[in-house]
Coordinates of N, CA and C in Angstrom, one line a residue:
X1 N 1.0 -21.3 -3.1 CA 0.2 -20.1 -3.3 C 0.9 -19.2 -4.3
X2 N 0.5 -18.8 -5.6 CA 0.6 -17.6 -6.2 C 0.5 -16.3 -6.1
X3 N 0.8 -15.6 -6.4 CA 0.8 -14.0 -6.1 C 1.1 -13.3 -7.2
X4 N 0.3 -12.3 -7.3 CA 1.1 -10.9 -8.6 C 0.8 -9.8 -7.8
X5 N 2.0 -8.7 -7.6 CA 2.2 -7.9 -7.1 C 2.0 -7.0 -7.9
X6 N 1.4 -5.5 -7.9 CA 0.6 -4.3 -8.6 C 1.2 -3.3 -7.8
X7 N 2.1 -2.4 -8.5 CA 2.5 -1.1 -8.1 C 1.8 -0.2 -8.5
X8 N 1.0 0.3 -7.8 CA 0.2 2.0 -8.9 C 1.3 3.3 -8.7
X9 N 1.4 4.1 -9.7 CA 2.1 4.9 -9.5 C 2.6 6.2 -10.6
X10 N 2.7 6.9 -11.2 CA 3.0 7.7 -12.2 C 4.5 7.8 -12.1
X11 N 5.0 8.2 -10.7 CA 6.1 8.5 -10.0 C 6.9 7.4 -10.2
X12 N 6.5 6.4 -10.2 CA 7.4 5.1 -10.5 C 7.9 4.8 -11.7
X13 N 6.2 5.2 -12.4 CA 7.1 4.9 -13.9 C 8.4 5.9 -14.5
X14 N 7.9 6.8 -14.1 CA 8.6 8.0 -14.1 C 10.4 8.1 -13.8
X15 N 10.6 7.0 -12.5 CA 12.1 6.6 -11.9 C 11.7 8.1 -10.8
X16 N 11.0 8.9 -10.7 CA 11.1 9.9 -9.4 C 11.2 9.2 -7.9
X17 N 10.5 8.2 -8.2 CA 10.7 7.0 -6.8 C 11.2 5.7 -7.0
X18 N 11.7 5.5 -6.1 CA 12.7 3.7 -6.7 C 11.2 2.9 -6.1
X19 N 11.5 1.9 -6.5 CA 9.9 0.6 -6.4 C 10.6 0.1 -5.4
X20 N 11.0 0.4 -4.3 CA 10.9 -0.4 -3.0 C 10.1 -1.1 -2.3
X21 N 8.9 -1.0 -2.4 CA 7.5 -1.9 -1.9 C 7.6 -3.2 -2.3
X22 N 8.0 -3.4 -4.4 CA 8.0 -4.6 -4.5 C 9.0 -5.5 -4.1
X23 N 10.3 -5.2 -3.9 CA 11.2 -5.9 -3.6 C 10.9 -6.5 -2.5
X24 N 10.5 -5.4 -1.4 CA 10.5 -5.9 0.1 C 9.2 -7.4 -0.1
X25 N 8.3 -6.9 -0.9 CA 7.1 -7.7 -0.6 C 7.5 -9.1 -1.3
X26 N 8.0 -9.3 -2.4 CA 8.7 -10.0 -2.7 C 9.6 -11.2 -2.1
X27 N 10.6 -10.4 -1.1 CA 11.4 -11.0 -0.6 C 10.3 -11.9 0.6
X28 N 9.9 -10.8 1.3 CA 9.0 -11.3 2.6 C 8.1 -13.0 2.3
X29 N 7.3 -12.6 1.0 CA 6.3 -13.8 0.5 C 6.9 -14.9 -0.2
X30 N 8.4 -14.6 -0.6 CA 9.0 -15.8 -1.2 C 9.1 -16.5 0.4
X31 N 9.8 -15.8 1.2 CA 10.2 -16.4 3.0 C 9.2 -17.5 3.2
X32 N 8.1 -16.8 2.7 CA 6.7 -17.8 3.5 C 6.3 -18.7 2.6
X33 N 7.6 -19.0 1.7 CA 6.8 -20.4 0.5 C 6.3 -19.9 -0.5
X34 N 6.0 -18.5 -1.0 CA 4.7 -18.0 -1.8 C 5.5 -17.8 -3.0
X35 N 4.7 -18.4 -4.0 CA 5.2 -17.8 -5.4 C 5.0 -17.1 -6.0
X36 N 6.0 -14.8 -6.0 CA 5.7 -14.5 -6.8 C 5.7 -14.5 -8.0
X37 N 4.5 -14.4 -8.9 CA 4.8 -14.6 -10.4 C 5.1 -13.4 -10.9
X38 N 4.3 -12.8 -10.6 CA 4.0 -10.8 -11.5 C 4.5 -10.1 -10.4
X39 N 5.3 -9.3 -11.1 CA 5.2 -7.8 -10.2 C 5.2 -6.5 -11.7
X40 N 4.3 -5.9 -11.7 CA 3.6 -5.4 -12.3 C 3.2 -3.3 -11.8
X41 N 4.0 -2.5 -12.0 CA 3.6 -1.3 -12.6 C 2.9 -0.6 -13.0
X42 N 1.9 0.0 -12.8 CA 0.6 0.7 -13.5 C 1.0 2.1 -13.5
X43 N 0.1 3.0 -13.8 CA 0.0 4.5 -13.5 C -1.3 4.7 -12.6
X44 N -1.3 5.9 -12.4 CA -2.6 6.5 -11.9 C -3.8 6.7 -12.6
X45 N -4.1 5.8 -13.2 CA -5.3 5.4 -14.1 C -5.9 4.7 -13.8
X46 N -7.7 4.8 -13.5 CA -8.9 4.0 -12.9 C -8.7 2.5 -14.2
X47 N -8.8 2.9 -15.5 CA -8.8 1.8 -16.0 C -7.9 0.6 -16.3
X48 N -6.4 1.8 -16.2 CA -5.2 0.6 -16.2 C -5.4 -0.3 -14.8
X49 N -5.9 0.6 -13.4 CA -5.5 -0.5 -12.6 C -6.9 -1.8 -12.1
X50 N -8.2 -1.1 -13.0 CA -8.7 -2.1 -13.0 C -8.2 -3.2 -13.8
X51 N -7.9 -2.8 -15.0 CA -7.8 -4.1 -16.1 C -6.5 -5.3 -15.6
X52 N -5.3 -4.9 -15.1 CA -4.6 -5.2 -14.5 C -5.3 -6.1 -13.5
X53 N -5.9 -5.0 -12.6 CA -5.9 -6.5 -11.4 C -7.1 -7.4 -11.6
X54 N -7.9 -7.2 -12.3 CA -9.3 -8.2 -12.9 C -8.5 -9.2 -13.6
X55 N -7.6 -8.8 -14.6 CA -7.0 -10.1 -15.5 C -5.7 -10.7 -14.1
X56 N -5.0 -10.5 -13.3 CA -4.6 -11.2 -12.4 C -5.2 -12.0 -11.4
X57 N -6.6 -11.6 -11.1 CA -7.4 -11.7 -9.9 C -7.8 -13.0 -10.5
X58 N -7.6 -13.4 -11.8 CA -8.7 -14.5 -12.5 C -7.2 -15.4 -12.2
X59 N -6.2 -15.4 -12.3 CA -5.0 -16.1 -12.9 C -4.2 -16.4 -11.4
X60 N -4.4 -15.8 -10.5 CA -3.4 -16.1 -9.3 C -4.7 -16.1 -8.5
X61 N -3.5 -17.0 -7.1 CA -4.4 -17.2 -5.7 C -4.7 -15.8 -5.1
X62 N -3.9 -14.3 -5.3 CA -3.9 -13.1 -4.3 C -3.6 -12.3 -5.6
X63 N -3.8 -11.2 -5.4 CA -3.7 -10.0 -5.9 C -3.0 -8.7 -4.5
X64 N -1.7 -8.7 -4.8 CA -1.3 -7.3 -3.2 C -1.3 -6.2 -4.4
X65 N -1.7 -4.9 -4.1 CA -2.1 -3.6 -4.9 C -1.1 -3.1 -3.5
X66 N -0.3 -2.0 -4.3 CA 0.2 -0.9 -2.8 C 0.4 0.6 -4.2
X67 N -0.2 1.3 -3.2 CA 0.0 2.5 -3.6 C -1.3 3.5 -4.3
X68 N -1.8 4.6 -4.5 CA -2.2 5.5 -4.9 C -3.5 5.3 -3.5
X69 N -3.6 5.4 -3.0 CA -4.5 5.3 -1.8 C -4.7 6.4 -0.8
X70 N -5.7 7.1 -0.4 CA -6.4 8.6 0.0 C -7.1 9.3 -0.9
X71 N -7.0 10.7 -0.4 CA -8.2 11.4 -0.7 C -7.5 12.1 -1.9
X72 N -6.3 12.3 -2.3 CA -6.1 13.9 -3.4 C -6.7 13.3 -4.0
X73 N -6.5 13.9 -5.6 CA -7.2 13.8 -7.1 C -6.2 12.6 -7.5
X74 N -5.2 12.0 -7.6 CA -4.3 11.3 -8.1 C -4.2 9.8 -7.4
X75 N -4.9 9.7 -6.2 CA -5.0 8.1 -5.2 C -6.3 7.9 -6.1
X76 N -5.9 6.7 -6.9 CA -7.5 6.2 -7.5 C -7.5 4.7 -7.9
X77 N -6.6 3.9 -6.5 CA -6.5 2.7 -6.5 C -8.1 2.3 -6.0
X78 N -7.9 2.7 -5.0 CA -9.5 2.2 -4.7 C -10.6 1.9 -5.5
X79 N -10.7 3.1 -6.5 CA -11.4 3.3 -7.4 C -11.3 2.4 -8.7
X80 N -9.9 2.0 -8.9 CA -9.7 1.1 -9.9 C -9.7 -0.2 -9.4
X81 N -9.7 -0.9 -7.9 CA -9.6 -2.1 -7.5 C -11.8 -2.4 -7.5
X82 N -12.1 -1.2 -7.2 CA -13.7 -1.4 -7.1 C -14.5 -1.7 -8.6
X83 N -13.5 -0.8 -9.6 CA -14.1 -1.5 -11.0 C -14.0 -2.5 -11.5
X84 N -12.8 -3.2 -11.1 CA -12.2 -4.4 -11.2 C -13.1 -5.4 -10.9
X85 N -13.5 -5.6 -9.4 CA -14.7 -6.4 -8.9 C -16.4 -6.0 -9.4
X86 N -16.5 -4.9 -10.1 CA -17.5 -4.8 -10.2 C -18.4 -4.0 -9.0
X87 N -18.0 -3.4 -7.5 CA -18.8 -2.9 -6.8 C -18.3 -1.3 -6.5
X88 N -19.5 -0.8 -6.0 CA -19.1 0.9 -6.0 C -18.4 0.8 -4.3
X89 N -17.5 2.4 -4.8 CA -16.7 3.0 -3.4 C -17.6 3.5 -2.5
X90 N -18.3 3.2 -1.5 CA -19.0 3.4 -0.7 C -18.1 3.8 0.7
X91 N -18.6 5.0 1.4 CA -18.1 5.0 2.5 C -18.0 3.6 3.8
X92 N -17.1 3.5 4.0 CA -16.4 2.2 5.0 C -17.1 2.6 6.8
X93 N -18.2 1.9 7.6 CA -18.4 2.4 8.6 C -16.8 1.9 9.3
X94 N -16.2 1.1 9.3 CA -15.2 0.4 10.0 C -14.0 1.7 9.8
X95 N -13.5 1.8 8.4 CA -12.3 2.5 8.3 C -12.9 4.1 9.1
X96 N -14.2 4.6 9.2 CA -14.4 5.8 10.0 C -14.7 5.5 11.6
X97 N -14.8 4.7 11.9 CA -14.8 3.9 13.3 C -13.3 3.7 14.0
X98 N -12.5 3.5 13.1 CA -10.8 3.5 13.4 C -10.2 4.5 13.5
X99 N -10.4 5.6 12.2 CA -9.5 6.6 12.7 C -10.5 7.9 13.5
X100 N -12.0 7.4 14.0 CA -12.3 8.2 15.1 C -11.8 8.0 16.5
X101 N -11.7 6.6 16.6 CA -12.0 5.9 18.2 C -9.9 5.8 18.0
X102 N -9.3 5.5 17.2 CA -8.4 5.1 17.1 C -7.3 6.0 16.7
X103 N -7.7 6.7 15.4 CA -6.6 7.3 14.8 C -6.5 9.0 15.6
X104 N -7.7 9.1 16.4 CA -7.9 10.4 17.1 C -8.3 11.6 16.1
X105 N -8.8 11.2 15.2 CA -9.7 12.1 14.1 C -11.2 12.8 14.6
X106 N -11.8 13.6 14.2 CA -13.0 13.8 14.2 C -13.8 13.7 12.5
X107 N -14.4 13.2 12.7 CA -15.0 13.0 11.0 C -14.8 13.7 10.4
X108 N -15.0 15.0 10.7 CA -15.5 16.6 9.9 C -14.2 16.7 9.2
X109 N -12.7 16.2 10.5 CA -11.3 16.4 9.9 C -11.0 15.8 8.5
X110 N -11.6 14.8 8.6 CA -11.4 13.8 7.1 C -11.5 14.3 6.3
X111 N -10.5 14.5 4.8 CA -10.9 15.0 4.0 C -12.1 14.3 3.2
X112 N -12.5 14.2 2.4 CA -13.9 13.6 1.1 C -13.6 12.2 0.9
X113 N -13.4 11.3 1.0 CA -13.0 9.8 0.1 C -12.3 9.3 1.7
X114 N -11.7 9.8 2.0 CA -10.5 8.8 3.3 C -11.2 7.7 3.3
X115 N -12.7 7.4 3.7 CA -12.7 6.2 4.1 C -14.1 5.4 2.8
X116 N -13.9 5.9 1.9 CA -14.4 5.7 0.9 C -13.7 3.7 0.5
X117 N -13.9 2.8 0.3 CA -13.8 1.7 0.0 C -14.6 0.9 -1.0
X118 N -14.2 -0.1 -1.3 CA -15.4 -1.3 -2.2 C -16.2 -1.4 -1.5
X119 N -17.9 -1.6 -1.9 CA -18.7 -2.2 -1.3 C -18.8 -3.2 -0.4
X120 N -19.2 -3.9 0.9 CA -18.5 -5.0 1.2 C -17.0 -5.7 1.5
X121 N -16.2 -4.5 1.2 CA -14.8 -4.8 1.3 C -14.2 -4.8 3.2
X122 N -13.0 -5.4 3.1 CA -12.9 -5.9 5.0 C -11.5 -4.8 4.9
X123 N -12.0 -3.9 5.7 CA -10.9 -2.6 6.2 C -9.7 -3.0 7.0
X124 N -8.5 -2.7 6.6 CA -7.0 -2.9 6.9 C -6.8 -1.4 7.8
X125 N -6.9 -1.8 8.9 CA -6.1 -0.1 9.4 C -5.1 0.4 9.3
X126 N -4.8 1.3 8.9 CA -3.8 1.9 8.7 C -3.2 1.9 10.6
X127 N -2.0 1.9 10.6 CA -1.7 2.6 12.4 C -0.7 3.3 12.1
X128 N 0.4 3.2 11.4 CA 1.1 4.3 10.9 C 0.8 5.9 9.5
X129 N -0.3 5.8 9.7 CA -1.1 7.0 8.6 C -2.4 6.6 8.4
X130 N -3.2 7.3 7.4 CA -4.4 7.8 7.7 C -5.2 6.6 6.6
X131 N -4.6 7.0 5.2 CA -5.6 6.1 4.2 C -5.6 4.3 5.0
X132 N -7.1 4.2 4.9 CA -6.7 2.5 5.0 C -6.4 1.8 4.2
X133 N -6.1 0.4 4.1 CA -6.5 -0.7 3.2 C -7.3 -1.2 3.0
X134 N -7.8 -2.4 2.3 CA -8.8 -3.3 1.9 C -8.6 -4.3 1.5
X135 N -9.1 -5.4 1.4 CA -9.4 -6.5 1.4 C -10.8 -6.8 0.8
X136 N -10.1 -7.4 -0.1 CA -11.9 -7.8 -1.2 C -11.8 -9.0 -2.8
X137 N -12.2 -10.1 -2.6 CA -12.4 -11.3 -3.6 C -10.7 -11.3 -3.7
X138 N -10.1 -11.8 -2.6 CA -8.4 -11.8 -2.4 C -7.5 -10.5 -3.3
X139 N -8.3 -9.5 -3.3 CA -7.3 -8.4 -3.7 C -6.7 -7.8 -2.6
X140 N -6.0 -8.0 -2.2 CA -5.5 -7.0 -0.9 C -4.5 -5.5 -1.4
X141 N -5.0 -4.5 -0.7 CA -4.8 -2.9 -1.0 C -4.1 -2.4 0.2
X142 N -2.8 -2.3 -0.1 CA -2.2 -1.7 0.8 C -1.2 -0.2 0.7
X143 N -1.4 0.9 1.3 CA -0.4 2.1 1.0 C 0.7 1.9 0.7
X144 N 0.8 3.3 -0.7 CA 2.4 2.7 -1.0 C 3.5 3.3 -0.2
X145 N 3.1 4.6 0.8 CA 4.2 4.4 1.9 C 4.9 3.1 2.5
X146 N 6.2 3.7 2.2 CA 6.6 2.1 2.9 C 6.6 1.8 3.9
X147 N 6.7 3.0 5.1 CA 6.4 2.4 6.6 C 4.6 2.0 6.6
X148 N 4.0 2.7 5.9 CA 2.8 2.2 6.3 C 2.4 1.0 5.5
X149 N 2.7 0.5 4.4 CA 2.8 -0.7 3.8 C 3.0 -2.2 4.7
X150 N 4.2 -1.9 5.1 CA 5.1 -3.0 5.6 C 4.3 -3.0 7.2
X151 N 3.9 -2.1 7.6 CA 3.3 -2.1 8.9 C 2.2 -3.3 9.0
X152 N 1.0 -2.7 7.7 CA -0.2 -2.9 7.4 C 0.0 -4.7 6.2
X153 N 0.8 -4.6 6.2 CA 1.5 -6.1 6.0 C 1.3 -7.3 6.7
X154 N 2.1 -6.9 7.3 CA 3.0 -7.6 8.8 C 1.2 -8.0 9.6
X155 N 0.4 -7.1 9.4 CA -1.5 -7.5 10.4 C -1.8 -8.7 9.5
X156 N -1.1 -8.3 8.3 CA -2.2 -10.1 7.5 C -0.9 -10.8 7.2
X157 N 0.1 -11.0 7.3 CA 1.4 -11.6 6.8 C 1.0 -13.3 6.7
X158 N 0.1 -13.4 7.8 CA -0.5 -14.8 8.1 C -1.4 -15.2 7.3
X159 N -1.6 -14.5 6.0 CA -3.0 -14.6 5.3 C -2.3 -15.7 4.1
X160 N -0.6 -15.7 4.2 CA 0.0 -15.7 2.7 C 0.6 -16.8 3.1
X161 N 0.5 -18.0 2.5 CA 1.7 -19.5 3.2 C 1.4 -20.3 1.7
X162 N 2.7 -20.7 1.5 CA 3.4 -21.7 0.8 C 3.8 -22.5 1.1
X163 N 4.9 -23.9 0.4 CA 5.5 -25.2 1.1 C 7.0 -24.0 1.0
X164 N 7.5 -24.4 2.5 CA 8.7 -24.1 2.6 C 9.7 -24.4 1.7
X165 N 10.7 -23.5 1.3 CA 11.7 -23.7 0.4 C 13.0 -22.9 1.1
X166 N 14.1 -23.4 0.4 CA 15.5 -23.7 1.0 C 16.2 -23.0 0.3
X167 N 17.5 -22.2 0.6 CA 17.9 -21.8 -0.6 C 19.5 -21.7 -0.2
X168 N 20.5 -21.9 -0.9 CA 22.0 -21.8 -0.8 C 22.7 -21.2 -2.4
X169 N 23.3 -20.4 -1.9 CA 24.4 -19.9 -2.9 C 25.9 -20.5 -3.0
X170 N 26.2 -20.9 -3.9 CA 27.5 -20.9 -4.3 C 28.5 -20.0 -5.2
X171 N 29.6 -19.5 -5.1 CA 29.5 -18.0 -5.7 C 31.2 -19.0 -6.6
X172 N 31.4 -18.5 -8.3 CA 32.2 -18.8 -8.6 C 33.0 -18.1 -9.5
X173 N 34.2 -18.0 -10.0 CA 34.9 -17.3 -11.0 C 34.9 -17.3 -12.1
X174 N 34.5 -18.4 -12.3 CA 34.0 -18.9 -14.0 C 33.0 -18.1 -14.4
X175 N 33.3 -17.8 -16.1 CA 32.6 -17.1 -16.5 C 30.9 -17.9 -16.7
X176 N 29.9 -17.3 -17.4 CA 28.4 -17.5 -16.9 C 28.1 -19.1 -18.1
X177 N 28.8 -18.2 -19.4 CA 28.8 -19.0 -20.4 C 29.1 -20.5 -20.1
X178 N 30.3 -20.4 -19.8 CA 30.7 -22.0 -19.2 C 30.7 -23.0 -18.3
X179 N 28.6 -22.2 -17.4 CA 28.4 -22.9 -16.6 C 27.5 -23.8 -16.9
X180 N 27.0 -23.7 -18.3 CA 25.5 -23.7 -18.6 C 25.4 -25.0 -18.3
X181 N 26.4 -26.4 -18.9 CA 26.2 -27.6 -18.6 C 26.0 -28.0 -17.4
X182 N 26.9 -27.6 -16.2 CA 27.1 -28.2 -14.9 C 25.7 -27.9 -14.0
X183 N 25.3 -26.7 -15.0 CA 23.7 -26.1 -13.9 C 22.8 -27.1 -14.8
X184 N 22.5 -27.4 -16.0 CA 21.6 -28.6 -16.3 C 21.9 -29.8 -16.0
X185 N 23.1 -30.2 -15.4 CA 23.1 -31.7 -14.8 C 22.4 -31.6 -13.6
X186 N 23.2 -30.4 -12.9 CA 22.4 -30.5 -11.6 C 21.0 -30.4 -10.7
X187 N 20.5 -29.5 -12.3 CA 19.2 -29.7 -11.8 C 18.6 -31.1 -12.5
X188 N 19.2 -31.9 -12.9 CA 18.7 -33.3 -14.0 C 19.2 -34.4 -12.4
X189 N 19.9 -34.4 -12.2 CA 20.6 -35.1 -10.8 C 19.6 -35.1 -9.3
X190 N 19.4 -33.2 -9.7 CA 18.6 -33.2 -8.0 C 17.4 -32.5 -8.5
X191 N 16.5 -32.7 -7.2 CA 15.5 -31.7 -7.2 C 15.5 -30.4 -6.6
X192 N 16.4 -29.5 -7.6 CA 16.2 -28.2 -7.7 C 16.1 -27.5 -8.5
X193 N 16.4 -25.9 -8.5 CA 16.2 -25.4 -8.8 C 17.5 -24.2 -9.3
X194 N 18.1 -23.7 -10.0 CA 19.4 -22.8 -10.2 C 19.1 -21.9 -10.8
X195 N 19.3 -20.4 -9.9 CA 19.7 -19.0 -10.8 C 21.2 -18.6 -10.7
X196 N 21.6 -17.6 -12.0 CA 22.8 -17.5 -11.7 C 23.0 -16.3 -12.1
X197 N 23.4 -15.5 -10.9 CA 23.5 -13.6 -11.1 C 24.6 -13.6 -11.3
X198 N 25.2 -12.8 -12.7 CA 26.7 -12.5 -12.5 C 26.9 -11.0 -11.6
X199 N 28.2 -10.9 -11.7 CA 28.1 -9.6 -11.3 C 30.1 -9.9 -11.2
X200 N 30.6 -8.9 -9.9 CA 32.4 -9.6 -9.5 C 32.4 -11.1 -9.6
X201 N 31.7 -11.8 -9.5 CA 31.7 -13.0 -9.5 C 30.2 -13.5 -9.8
X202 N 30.2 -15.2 -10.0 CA 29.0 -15.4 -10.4 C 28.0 -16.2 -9.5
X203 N 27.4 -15.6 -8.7 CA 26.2 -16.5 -7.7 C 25.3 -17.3 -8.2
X204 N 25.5 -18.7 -7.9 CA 24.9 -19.3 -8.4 C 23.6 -19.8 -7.2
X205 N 22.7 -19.8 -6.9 CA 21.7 -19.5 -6.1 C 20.8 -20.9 -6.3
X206 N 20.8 -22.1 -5.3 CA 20.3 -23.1 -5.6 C 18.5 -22.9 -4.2
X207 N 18.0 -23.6 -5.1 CA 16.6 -23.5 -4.4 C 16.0 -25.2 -4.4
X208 N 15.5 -25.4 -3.0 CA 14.4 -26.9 -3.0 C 13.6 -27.0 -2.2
X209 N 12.9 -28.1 -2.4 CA 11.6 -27.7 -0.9 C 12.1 -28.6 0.3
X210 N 13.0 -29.9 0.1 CA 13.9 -30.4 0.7 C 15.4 -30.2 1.0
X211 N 15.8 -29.3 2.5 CA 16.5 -29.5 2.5 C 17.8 -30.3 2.5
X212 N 17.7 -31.6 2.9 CA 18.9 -32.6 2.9 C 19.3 -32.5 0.8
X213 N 18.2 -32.1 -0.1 CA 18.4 -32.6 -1.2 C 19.0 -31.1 -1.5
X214 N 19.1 -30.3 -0.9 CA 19.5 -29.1 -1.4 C 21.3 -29.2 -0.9
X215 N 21.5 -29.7 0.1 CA 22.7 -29.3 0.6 C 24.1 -30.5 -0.4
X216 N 22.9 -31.5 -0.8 CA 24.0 -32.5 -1.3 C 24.0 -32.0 -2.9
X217 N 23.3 -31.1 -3.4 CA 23.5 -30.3 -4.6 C 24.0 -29.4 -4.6
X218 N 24.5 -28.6 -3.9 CA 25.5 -27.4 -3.2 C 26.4 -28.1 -2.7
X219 N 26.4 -29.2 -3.0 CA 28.4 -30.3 -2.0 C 28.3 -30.2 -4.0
X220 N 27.7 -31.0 -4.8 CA 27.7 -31.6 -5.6 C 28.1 -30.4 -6.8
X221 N 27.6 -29.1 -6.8 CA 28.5 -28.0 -7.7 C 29.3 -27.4 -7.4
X222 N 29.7 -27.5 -5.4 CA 30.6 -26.9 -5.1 C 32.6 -27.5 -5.7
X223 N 32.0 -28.8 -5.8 CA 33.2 -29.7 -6.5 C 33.4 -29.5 -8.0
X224 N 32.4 -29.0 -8.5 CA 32.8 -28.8 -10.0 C 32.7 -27.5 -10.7
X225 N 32.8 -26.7 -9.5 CA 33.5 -25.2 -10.1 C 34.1 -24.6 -9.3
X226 N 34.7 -23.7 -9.8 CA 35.9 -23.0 -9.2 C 35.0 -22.2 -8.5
X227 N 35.0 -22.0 -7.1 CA 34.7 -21.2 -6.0 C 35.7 -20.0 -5.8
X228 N 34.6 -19.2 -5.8 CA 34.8 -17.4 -5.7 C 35.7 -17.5 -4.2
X229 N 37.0 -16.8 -4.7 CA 37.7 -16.4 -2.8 C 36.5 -15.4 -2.0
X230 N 36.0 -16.0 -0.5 CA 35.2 -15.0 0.4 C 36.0 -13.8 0.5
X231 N 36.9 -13.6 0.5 CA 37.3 -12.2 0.3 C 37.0 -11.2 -0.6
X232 N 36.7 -11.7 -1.7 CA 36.9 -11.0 -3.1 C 35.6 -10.1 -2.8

């Protein structure tokens, strides 16, 4: 399964807020086999986040949207995920059925839009806050609060499966340049896969979908480089 991840945000581009949504969502859906391709940045513009997720929506298995979601003047994901598909924001009976019976609302409290959604779209409840989600032609719209993100997650986490993959690091002192041969043999030898972050030392990060094939390529570069002391 593929995936492109869509941050809406002005604030983000901005650096006023760190992009923590994507990392976590990232980490979470690689766990489950899933391959992100995109993780992608917008602003608070109806047309940037249609055009965005229309040209993703055609290119990957899922589209996750988090962020600009509610009623102020500046939440206009909804609005851009509905132009994308082509259908109008119509009031949601479901998302006002939730936070009446559920969220302990009275309608009248809602501000104008709260439960405003795509035509036809399948409502995500929020349980940690007010705006919902949505679900619609595999776009899934989730708040870019992070507790409410990660909550409102975790209800469809089951929606997102890949083939299992493995992953081991080997961390070494050698500099990056003079690894370049030993990581193309190894991945010519096995079936995997090698990133290599430098940093105090250099991680070299091996990935497969089998593991017996992963552990004998992690014996197999741990012999031919100099291994970082666990202390350092």
């Amino acid at each position: 399964m593929r995936i492109a991840v869509v941050t809406v945000g002005d604030e983000l581009l901005a650096g006023d807020t760190v992009n923590t949504n994507a990392s976590w969502l990232a980490e979470r859906l690689t766990a489950r086999g899933v391959r992100v391709e995109r993780v992608t940045t917008v602003p608070d513009r109806v047309a940037e986040i249609a055009r965005v997720v229309n040209e993703y929506r055609a290119e990957y298995d899922a589209v996750i949207v988090t962020g600009g979601l509610g009623p102020t003047h500046d939440d206009l994901t909804m609005a851009g995920v509905a132009a994308a598909v082509g259908r109008e924001l119509v009031e949601h009976e479901a998302a006002l059925e939730w936070l009446t019976e559920h969220g302990g609302y009275a309608a009248a409290e809602l501000s104008e839009g709260t439960t405003d959604l795509p035509a036809r779209a399948r409502m995500l409840p929020n349980e940690v806050g007010v705006a919902p989600g949505a679900v619609v032609e595999e776009i899934y719209v989730l708040p870019g609060v992070p507790e409410e993100m990660k909550a409102m997650f975790e209800r469809i986490e089951s929606e997102f499966n890949g083939e299992t993959t493995y992953t081991e690091t080997v961390r070494t002192v050698e500099p990056e340049s003079e690894l370049v041969g030993r990581l193309h043999d190894v991945q010519e030898m096995f079936d995997v896969t090698v990133g290599s972050y430098p940093g105090d030392d250099v991680r070299l990060k091996l990935t497969a979908n089998d593991e017996s094939e992963l552990r004998d390529a992690a014996g197999w570069l741990e012999e031919r480089v100099e291994i970082a002391d666990e202390a350092e």
